[in-house]
Tab-separated table of C-alpha atoms and ligand atoms in Angstrom:
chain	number	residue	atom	x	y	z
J	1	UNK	CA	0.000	0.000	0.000
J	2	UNK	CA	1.296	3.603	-1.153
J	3	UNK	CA	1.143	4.964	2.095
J	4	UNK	CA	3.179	8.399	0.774
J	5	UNK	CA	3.567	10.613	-2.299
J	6	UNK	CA	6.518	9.436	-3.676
J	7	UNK	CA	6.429	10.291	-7.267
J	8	UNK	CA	8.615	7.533	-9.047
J	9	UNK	CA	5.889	5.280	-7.740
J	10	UNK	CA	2.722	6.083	-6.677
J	11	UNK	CA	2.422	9.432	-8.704
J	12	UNK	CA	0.859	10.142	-12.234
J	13	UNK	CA	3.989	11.404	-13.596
J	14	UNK	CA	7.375	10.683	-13.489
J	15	UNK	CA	10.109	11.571	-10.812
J	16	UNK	CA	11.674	14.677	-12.432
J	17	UNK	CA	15.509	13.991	-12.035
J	18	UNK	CA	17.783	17.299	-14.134
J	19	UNK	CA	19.970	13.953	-14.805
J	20	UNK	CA	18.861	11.323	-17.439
J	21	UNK	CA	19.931	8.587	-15.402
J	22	UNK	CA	21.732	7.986	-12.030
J	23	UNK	CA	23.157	4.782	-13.160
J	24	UNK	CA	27.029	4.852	-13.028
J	25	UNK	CA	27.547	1.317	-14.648
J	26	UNK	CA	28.103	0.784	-18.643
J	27	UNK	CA	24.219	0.220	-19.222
J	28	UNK	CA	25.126	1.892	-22.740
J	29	UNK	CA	26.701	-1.135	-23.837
J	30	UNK	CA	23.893	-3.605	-24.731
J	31	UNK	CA	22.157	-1.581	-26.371
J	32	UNK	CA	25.311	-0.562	-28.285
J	33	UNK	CA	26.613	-3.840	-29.459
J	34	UNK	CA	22.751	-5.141	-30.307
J	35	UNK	CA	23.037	-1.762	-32.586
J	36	UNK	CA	26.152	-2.755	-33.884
J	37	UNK	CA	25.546	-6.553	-34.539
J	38	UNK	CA	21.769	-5.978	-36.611
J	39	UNK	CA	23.818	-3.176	-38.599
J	40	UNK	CA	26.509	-5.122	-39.580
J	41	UNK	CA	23.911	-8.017	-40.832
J	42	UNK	CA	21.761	-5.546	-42.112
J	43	UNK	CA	24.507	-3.636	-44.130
J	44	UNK	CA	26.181	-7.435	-45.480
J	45	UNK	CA	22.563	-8.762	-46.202
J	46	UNK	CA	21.692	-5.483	-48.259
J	47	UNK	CA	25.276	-5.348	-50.336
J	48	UNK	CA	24.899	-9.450	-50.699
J	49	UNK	CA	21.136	-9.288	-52.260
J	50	UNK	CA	21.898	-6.714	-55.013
J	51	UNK	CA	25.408	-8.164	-56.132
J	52	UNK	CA	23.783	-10.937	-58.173
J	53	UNK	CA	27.322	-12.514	-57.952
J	54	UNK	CA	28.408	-15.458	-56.128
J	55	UNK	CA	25.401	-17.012	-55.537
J	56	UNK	CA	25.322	-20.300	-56.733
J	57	UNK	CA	28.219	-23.064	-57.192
J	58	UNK	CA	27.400	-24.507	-60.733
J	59	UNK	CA	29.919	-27.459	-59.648
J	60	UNK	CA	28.560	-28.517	-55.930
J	61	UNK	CA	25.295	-27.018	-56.660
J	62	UNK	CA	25.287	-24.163	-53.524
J	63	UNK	CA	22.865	-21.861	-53.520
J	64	UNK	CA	23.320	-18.935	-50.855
J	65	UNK	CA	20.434	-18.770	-48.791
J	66	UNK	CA	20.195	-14.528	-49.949
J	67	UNK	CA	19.362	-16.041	-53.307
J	68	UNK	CA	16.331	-18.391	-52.772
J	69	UNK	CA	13.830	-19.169	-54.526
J	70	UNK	CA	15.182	-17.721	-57.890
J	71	UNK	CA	12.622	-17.328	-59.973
J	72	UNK	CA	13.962	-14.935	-62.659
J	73	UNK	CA	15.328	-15.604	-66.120
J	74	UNK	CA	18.122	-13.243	-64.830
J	75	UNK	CA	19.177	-16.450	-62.705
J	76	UNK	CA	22.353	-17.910	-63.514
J	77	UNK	CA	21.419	-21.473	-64.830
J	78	UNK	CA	21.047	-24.431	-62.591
J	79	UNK	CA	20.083	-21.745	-60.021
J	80	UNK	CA	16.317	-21.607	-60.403
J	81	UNK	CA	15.545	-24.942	-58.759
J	82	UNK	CA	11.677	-23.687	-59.122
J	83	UNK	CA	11.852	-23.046	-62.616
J	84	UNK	CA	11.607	-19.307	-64.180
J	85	UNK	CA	8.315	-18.059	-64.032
J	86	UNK	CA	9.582	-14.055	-64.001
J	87	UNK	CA	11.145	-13.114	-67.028
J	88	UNK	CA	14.320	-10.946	-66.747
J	89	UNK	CA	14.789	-8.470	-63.451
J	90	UNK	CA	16.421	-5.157	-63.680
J	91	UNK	CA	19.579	-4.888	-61.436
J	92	UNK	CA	18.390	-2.407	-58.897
J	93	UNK	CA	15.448	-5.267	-57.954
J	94	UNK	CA	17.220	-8.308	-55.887
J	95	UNK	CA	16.886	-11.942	-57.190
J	96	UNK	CA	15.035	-13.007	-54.285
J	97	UNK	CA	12.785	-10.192	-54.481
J	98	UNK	CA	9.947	-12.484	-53.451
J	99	UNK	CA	11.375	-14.195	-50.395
J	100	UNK	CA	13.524	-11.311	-48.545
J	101	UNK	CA	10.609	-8.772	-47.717
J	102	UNK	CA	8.834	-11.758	-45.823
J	103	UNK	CA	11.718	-12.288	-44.281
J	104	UNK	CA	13.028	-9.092	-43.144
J	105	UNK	CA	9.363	-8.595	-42.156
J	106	UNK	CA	9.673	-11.904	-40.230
J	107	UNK	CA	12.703	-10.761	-38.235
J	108	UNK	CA	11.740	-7.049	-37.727
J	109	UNK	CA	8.415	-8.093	-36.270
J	110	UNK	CA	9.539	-10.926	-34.494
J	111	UNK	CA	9.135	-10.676	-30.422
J	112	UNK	CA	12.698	-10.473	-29.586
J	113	UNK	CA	13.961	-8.349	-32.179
J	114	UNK	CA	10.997	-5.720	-31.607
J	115	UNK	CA	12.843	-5.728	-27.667
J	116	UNK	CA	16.304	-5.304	-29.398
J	117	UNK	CA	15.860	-2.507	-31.384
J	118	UNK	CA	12.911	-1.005	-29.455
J	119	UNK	CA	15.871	-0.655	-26.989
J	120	UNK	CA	19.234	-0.040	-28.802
J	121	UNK	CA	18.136	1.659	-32.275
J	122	UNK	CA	14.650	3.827	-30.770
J	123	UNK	CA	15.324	4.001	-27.174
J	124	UNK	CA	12.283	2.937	-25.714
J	125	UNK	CA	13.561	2.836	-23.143
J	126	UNK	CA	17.504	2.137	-23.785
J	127	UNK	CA	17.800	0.312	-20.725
J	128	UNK	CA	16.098	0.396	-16.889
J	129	UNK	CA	16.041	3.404	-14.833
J	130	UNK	CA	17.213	5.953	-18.083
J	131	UNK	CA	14.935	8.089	-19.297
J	132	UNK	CA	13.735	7.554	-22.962
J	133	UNK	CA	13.724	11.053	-25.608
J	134	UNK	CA	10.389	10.174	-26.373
J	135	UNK	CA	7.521	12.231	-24.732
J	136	UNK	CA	4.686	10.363	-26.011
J	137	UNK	CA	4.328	6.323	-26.249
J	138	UNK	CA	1.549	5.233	-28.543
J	139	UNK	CA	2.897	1.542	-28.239
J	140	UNK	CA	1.869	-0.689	-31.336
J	141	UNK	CA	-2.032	1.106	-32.069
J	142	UNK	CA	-1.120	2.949	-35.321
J	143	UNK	CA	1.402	3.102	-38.272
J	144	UNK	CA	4.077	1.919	-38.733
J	145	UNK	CA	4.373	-0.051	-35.546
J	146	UNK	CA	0.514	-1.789	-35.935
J	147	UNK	CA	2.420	-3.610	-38.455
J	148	UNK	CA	3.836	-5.817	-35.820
J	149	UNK	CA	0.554	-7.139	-35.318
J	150	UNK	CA	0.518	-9.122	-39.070
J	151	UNK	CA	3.824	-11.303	-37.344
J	152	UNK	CA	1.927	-14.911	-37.599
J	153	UNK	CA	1.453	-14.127	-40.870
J	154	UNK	CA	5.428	-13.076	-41.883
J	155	UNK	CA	5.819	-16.390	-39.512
J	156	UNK	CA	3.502	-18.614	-42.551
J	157	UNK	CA	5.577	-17.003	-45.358
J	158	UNK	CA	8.736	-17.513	-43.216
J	159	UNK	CA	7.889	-21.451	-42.576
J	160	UNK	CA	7.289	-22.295	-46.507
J	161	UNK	CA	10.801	-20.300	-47.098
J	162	UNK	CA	12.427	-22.612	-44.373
J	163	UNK	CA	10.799	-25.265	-46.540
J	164	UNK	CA	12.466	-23.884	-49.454
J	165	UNK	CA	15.969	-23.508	-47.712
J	166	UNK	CA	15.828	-27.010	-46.987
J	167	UNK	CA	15.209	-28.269	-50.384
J	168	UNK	CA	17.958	-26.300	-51.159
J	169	UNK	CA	20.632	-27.844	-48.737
J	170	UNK	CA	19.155	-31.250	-50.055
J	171	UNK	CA	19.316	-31.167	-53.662
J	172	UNK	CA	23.223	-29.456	-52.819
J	173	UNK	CA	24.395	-33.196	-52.195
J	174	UNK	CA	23.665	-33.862	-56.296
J	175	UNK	CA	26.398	-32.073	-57.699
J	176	UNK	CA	27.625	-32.184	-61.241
J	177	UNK	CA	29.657	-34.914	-60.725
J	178	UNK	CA	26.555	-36.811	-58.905
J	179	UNK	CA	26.470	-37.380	-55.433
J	180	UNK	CA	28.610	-36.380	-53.323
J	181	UNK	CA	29.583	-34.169	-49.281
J	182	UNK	CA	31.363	-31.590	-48.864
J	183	UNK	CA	31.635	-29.118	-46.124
J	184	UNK	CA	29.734	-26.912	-48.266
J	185	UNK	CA	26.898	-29.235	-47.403
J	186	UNK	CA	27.602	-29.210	-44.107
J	187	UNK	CA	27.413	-25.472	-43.758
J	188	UNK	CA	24.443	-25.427	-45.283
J	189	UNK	CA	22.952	-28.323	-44.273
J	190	UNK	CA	23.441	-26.763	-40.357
J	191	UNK	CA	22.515	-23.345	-41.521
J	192	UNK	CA	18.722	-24.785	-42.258
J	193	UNK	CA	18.667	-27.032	-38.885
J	194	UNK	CA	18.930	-23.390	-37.256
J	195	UNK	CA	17.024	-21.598	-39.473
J	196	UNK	CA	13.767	-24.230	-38.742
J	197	UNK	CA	14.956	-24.073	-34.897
J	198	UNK	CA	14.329	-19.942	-35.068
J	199	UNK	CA	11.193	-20.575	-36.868
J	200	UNK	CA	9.430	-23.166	-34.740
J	201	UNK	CA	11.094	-21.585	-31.730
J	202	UNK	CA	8.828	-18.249	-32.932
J	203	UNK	CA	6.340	-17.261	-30.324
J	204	UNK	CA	3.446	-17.220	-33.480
J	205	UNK	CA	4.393	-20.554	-34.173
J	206	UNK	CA	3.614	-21.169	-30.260
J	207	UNK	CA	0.646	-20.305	-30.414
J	208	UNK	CA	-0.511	-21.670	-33.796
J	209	UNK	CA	0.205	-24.974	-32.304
J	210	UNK	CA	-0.742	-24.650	-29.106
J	211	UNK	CA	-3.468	-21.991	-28.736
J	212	UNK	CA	-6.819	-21.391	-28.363
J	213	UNK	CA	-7.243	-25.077	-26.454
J	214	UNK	CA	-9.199	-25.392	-23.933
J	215	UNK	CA	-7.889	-28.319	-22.828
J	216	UNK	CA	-4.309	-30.174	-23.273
J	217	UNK	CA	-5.681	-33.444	-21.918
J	218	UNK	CA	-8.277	-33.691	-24.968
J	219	UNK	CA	-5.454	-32.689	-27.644
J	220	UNK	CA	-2.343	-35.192	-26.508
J	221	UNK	CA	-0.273	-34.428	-30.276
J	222	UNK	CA	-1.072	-30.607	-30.380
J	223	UNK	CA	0.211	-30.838	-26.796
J	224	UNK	CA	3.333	-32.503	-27.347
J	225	UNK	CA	4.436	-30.329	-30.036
J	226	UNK	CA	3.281	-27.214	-28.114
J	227	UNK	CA	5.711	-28.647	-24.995
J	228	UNK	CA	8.996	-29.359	-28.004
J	229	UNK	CA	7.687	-25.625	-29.451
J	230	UNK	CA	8.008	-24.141	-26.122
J	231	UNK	CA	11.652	-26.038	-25.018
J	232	UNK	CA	12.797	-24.440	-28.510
J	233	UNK	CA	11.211	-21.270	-27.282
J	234	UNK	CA	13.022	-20.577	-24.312
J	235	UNK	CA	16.203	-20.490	-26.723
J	236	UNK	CA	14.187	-17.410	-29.316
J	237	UNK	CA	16.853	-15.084	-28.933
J	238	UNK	CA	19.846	-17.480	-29.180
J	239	UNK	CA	18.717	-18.565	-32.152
J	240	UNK	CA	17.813	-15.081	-33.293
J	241	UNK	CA	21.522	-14.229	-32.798
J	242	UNK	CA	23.159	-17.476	-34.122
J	243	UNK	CA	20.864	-17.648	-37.180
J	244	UNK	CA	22.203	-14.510	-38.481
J	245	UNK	CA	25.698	-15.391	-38.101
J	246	UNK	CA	25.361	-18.745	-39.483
J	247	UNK	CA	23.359	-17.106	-42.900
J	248	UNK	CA	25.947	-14.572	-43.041
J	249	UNK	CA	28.735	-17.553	-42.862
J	250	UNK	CA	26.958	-19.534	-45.224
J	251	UNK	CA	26.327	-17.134	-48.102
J	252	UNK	CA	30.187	-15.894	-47.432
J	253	UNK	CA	30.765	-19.856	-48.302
J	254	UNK	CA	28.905	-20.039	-51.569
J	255	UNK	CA	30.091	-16.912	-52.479
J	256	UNK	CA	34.101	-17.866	-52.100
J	257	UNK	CA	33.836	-21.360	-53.179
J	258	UNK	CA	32.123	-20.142	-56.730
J	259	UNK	CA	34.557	-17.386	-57.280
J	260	UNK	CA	36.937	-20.105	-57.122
J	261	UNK	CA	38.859	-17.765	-54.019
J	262	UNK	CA	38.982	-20.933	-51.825
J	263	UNK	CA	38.201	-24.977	-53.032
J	264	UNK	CA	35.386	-26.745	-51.108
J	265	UNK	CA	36.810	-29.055	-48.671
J	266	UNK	CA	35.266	-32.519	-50.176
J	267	UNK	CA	34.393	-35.632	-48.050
J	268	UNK	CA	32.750	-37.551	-50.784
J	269	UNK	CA	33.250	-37.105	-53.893
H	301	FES	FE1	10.628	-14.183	-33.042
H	301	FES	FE2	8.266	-15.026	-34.052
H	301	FES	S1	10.227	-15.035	-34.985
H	301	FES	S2	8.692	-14.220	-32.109
């Protein structure tokens, strides 16, 4: 019970401090290196997308993850493993053109990242006890931010792209010679086993299993998969990290081994 006026707590406004914060630790560091770790993906991802080089291995049959599905007679061939449906694509417009705005709407509405950059890139707020430069909050009610609210459905287009990926690292282990591993496969083959654990981990995905039960006891499967969903969950934002180091390894991968700037280590020919 409030039992006086203490206006950090109990009032309707908030303590008026001439400092921004009182903290004397480094609380500007989180926030600074999640700033600096979604630029430097951002700014790679960006530069990768509108090369249109280095994309796909013609000889082990890699495809970077930045260029799936291609669907564009601008493909290089062997590349389109969906066929070409779109005739040719003017440079400015990436080859993946219909895959990467689900995706980058998949990751910048996705729960964690929302609490990443909400807190490093728009300070809201930039970390406990230090006041935010924002005088009004109008939280996610109107444009653009009531955007976040379509995130099950960037999570449906995300899923079939997973599904995609995966056919991708599969079809890898038919080269030109035939069958055949290399660490290429690997790479990529790990690179999808995280990508599906950062999908199903999603908190949309959580609840599309899961939700709107009334009771467990009545739906045993949807309740198993619900319990693996939420194990995975607990690990969102590891996977949220490690899934954009291991696409940015990946495509850095392809992109050596078919500019011929290092040989893919083979295990099978
Ligand atoms: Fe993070 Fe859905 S992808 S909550």
């Amino acid at each position: 019970m409030a039992t006086t006026a203490d206006p950090g707590t109990s009032g309707r406004t908030r303590a008026r401090l001439a400092a921004r914060t009182l903290r004397t630790d480094r609380w500007w560091l989180p926030p600074l290196v999640t700033t600096l770790g979604l630029a430097t993906f951002v700014i790679y991802a960006g530069v990768r997308s509108f090369m249109r080089t280095g994309y796909w291995d013609s000889e082990h049959h890699y495809l970077t993850p930045f260029y799936s599905p291609c669907l564009s007679d601008s493909c290089v061939p062997g590349s389109a493993h969906f066929g070409t449906p779109i005739g040719e694509l003017p440079g400015f417009i990436p080859l993946a053109f219909l895959s990467l705005p689900f995706l980058l709407g998949f990751r910048l509405t996705c729960y964690y990242y929302r609490k990443a950059y909400y807190r490093s890139i728009w300070l809201s707020p930039p970390a406990c006890a230090v006041t935010e430069p924002h005088s009004r909050y109008t939280g996610e009610t109107r444009l653009p931010l009531i955007v976040q609210n379509a995130h099950r459905y960037f999570f449906y287009a995300a899923f079939v792209i997973t599904v995609i990926n995966t056919y991708d690292a599969i079809v890898a282990f038919d080269g030109e010679q035939g069958f055949g591993i290399g660490l290429g496969n690997v790479i990529l083959l790990v690179n999808v086993a995280l990508l599906w654990c950062y999908t199903l981990s999603c908190h949309s995905c959580r609840h599309v299993v899961g939700g709107r039960l009334k009771h467990f006891s009545r739906n045993p499967v949807r309740y198993w998969i619900w319990t693996q969903v939420s194990k995975l969950n607990t690990r969102h934002m590891q996977f949220a990290w490690i899934t954009l180091g291991t696409l940015v390894l990946t495509d850095l991968y392809v992109w050596l081994v078919s500019t011929d700037v290092i040989a893919d280590l083979r295990f099978v020919n």
